[in-house]
Amino acid sequence: FSDENAGVMARAINGDLWLSNYSSSSIEARRSADNGQSWSSVVTIKSGISDGLLDAVTFSSNGNDYVGVGYGENTGGGSEFGFLLHRDGDADGNWTDETSQMPALVDADSDDHVALAVSHNNEVDFTYKTKSQSSSGVGIGLYKRSASGSWQNFKVSEGGGWTRPAVIVDASNDEVYVFWTEESSPERGQYRKAQIGNESDLQTATIVDLF
């Protein structure tokens, strides 16, 4: 691992285990086809980026199965959120970078707070925290990757004051929840939710206190 930036693991739909981590301004990965008894050589899947946090998911898209790794760089000049994916069965080093397809942030820089989930219809939900540059800039947001591979960005909250977001999909009720914790007193754990397909409603949805 690099500094406080721990690795993440996901089991591909074909059964392979993938472990990804930050190291020396790069994201690395390695694969196990035997439940962790042995591991492939390390491959660098992206370089030239600042340290941050990762999360990983598995999903299907356009008839193929994938492992996806999302990242958030710690705030700095040109910092960004990004997403990398590997198709099951491809060579270990063959990853696709979709970062440029993700809508740009407005009045905000990335921060190293990310969490991913996958809906029952194979949409990837990527929630994040920013360092907002204005009271109207996104503070907590949600990227959504459709099953066909297109990206959208939704504002969940404006300005600052929240940290460590998480996202959960409730398949039974076709809803997506975005959670966060207040950074200062009273430090409540809170969430907003919306129907899948109506994620633009998150920005005005009622804030519910959990604790």
Short mmCIF file of C-alpha atoms in Angstrom, two decimals:
data_model
loop_
_atom_site.label_atom_id
_atom_site.label_comp_id
_atom_site.label_asym_id
_atom_site.label_seq_id
_atom_site.Cartn_x
_atom_site.Cartn_y
_atom_site.Cartn_z
CA PHE A 1 0.00 0.00 0.00
CA SER A 2 0.99 3.65 -0.29
CA ASP A 3 0.68 5.87 2.79
CA GLU A 4 -2.90 5.46 4.13
CA ASN A 5 -4.24 4.35 0.75
CA ALA A 6 -5.16 0.70 1.21
CA GLY A 7 -5.85 -1.76 -1.60
CA VAL A 8 -9.26 -2.99 -2.74
CA MET A 9 -10.36 -6.41 -3.96
CA ALA A 10 -13.12 -7.62 -6.27
CA ARG A 11 -14.11 -11.03 -7.60
CA ALA A 12 -14.70 -10.94 -11.36
CA ILE A 13 -17.78 -12.60 -12.78
CA ASN A 14 -15.51 -15.35 -14.18
CA GLY A 15 -14.27 -16.07 -10.62
CA ASP A 16 -10.86 -14.36 -10.78
CA LEU A 17 -9.83 -12.22 -7.83
CA TRP A 18 -8.38 -8.78 -8.59
CA LEU A 19 -6.40 -6.72 -6.09
CA SER A 20 -5.72 -3.05 -6.88
CA ASN A 21 -3.72 -0.48 -4.96
CA TYR A 22 -1.86 2.82 -5.20
CA SER A 23 1.92 2.75 -5.38
CA SER A 24 4.37 5.53 -6.31
CA SER A 25 1.81 7.75 -8.05
CA SER A 26 0.41 4.76 -9.95
CA ILE A 27 -2.46 2.31 -9.64
CA GLU A 28 -1.34 -1.31 -9.74
CA ALA A 29 -3.26 -4.56 -10.03
CA ARG A 30 -2.67 -8.29 -9.81
CA ARG A 31 -4.94 -11.28 -10.41
CA SER A 32 -5.51 -14.68 -8.84
CA ALA A 33 -7.28 -17.51 -10.67
CA ASP A 34 -7.14 -19.88 -7.68
CA ASN A 35 -8.83 -18.02 -4.83
CA GLY A 36 -5.66 -16.25 -3.72
CA GLN A 37 -3.34 -19.25 -3.54
CA SER A 38 -1.11 -17.66 -6.17
CA TRP A 39 -1.00 -14.26 -7.85
CA SER A 40 0.03 -12.84 -11.21
CA SER A 41 2.82 -10.35 -11.65
CA VAL A 42 1.95 -6.75 -10.78
CA VAL A 43 0.70 -4.66 -13.70
CA THR A 44 0.45 -0.87 -13.70
CA ILE A 45 -3.01 0.14 -14.89
CA LYS A 46 -2.52 3.93 -14.61
CA SER A 47 0.50 6.09 -13.82
CA GLY A 48 1.29 9.75 -13.31
CA ILE A 49 -1.47 10.43 -10.80
CA SER A 50 -1.60 11.62 -7.20
CA ASP A 51 -2.28 9.23 -4.35
CA GLY A 52 -5.86 8.83 -3.26
CA LEU A 53 -8.49 6.20 -2.56
CA LEU A 54 -9.90 3.39 -4.70
CA ASP A 55 -12.97 1.20 -4.87
CA ALA A 56 -13.72 -1.73 -7.17
CA VAL A 57 -16.83 -3.40 -8.60
CA THR A 58 -17.79 -6.08 -11.14
CA PHE A 59 -20.49 -5.65 -13.79
CA SER A 60 -21.61 -6.52 -17.32
CA SER A 61 -21.72 -4.08 -20.24
CA ASN A 62 -22.53 -4.57 -23.91
CA GLY A 63 -22.42 -8.34 -23.60
CA ASN A 64 -19.07 -8.49 -21.75
CA ASP A 65 -18.12 -8.88 -18.08
CA TYR A 66 -15.77 -6.42 -16.40
CA VAL A 67 -13.91 -5.45 -13.25
CA GLY A 68 -14.01 -1.69 -12.69
CA VAL A 69 -11.68 0.36 -10.47
CA GLY A 70 -12.68 3.91 -9.54
CA TYR A 71 -10.25 6.38 -8.01
CA GLY A 72 -10.21 9.83 -6.46
CA GLU A 73 -6.98 11.82 -6.30
CA ASN A 74 -6.25 13.83 -3.19
CA THR A 75 -6.98 17.51 -3.78
CA GLY A 76 -4.31 19.31 -5.78
CA GLY A 77 -3.70 21.02 -9.09
CA GLY A 78 -5.47 19.08 -11.82
CA SER A 79 -6.73 16.37 -9.47
CA GLU A 80 -9.54 14.22 -10.82
CA PHE A 81 -11.83 11.25 -10.36
CA GLY A 82 -11.35 8.38 -12.78
CA PHE A 83 -12.51 4.93 -13.79
CA LEU A 84 -10.61 1.99 -15.28
CA LEU A 85 -12.04 -1.32 -16.47
CA HIS A 86 -10.77 -4.75 -17.45
CA ARG A 87 -12.74 -7.25 -19.53
CA ASP A 88 -12.78 -10.78 -18.10
CA GLY A 89 -10.37 -13.01 -19.97
CA ASP A 90 -8.25 -10.22 -21.49
CA ALA A 91 -4.52 -9.97 -20.83
CA ASP A 92 -3.84 -8.77 -17.28
CA GLY A 93 -2.38 -5.45 -18.46
CA ASN A 94 -5.20 -4.68 -20.89
CA TRP A 95 -7.25 -2.01 -19.08
CA THR A 96 -9.46 0.71 -20.59
CA ASP A 97 -9.39 4.23 -19.09
CA GLU A 98 -12.80 5.96 -19.20
CA THR A 99 -11.72 8.97 -17.13
CA SER A 100 -11.99 11.36 -20.07
CA GLN A 101 -15.60 10.29 -20.62
CA MET A 102 -16.67 11.33 -17.11
CA PRO A 103 -18.26 14.82 -16.99
CA ALA A 104 -15.89 17.49 -15.65
CA LEU A 105 -16.47 18.99 -12.21
CA VAL A 106 -17.61 22.62 -11.98
CA ASP A 107 -16.29 24.87 -9.17
CA ALA A 108 -14.74 21.86 -7.40
CA ASP A 109 -11.60 19.75 -7.28
CA SER A 110 -11.49 16.03 -6.62
CA ASP A 111 -10.80 14.69 -3.14
CA ASP A 112 -9.74 11.20 -2.12
CA HIS A 113 -13.19 10.05 -1.01
CA VAL A 114 -14.94 7.57 -3.33
CA ALA A 115 -17.30 4.60 -3.11
CA LEU A 116 -18.83 2.44 -5.84
CA ALA A 117 -21.85 0.17 -6.22
CA VAL A 118 -23.57 -1.62 -9.10
CA SER A 119 -27.31 -1.69 -9.68
CA HIS A 120 -29.27 -4.76 -10.74
CA ASN A 121 -29.33 -3.37 -14.30
CA ASN A 122 -25.50 -3.12 -14.40
CA GLU A 123 -25.26 0.63 -13.92
CA VAL A 124 -22.18 1.69 -11.95
CA ASP A 125 -22.82 4.27 -9.22
CA PHE A 126 -19.70 6.22 -8.22
CA THR A 127 -20.18 8.60 -5.30
CA TYR A 128 -17.51 11.09 -4.31
CA LYS A 129 -16.55 14.08 -2.17
CA THR A 130 -14.90 17.19 -3.59
CA LYS A 131 -13.06 20.22 -2.35
CA SER A 132 -15.71 22.69 -3.44
CA GLN A 133 -14.55 26.08 -4.70
CA SER A 134 -17.90 27.82 -4.17
CA SER A 135 -21.10 27.50 -2.18
CA SER A 136 -22.85 26.25 -5.31
CA GLY A 137 -20.11 23.81 -6.36
CA VAL A 138 -20.79 20.12 -5.89
CA GLY A 139 -19.79 18.86 -2.44
CA ILE A 140 -21.05 15.29 -2.62
CA GLY A 141 -21.80 13.96 -6.09
CA LEU A 142 -22.76 10.81 -7.95
CA TYR A 143 -21.37 9.67 -11.26
CA LYS A 144 -23.49 7.09 -13.07
CA ARG A 145 -22.22 4.80 -15.81
CA SER A 146 -25.01 3.25 -17.86
CA ALA A 147 -24.92 -0.40 -18.88
CA SER A 148 -24.03 0.76 -22.39
CA GLY A 149 -21.03 2.77 -21.14
CA SER A 150 -22.19 6.41 -21.09
CA TRP A 151 -21.51 8.66 -18.07
CA GLN A 152 -23.62 11.24 -16.23
CA ASN A 153 -22.91 13.36 -13.15
CA PHE A 154 -25.45 14.31 -10.46
CA LYS A 155 -25.12 16.77 -7.60
CA VAL A 156 -26.13 15.39 -4.21
CA SER A 157 -25.08 18.35 -2.02
CA GLU A 158 -23.52 21.75 -2.55
CA GLY A 159 -20.51 23.39 -0.91
CA GLY A 160 -18.51 21.78 1.87
CA GLY A 161 -19.16 20.24 5.25
CA TRP A 162 -19.51 16.52 4.42
CA THR A 163 -17.09 13.63 4.27
CA ARG A 164 -16.68 9.90 3.50
CA PRO A 165 -19.62 9.28 1.17
CA ALA A 166 -20.99 5.81 0.49
CA VAL A 167 -23.53 4.51 -2.01
CA ILE A 168 -25.96 1.61 -1.73
CA VAL A 169 -28.44 0.25 -4.27
CA ASP A 170 -31.78 -1.07 -3.01
CA ALA A 171 -32.75 -3.41 -5.84
CA SER A 172 -36.05 -4.42 -4.22
CA ASN A 173 -37.35 -0.85 -4.32
CA ASP A 174 -35.33 0.39 -7.33
CA GLU A 175 -33.67 3.13 -5.26
CA VAL A 176 -30.14 4.47 -4.79
CA TYR A 177 -28.94 5.87 -1.44
CA VAL A 178 -26.01 8.24 -0.97
CA PHE A 179 -24.67 8.48 2.59
CA TRP A 180 -22.17 10.86 4.19
CA THR A 181 -21.04 12.18 7.57
CA GLU A 182 -20.94 15.82 8.63
CA GLU A 183 -17.38 17.08 9.11
CA SER A 184 -18.19 19.28 12.11
CA SER A 185 -20.56 19.16 15.09
CA PRO A 186 -23.07 17.57 15.42
CA GLU A 187 -21.32 15.11 13.00
CA ARG A 188 -24.48 13.35 11.95
CA GLY A 189 -24.56 10.40 9.57
CA GLN A 190 -27.08 11.26 6.87
CA TYR A 191 -28.40 10.16 3.49
CA ARG A 192 -30.48 11.16 0.50
CA LYS A 193 -32.20 8.69 -1.81
CA ALA A 194 -33.83 8.71 -5.24
CA GLN A 195 -35.43 6.31 -7.66
CA ILE A 196 -32.98 4.71 -10.08
CA GLY A 197 -33.37 6.67 -13.28
CA ASN A 198 -34.25 9.85 -11.38
CA GLU A 199 -30.86 10.55 -9.78
CA SER A 200 -31.26 14.27 -10.52
CA ASP A 201 -33.77 14.25 -7.62
CA LEU A 202 -30.95 13.57 -5.15
CA GLN A 203 -30.04 17.25 -4.92
CA THR A 204 -33.47 18.20 -3.53
CA ALA A 205 -34.36 14.96 -1.75
CA THR A 206 -35.02 15.08 2.00
CA ILE A 207 -31.88 14.65 4.11
CA VAL A 208 -32.47 11.81 6.59
CA ASP A 209 -30.45 11.55 9.83
CA LEU A 210 -29.16 8.07 10.68
CA PHE A 211 -27.11 8.83 13.80
#
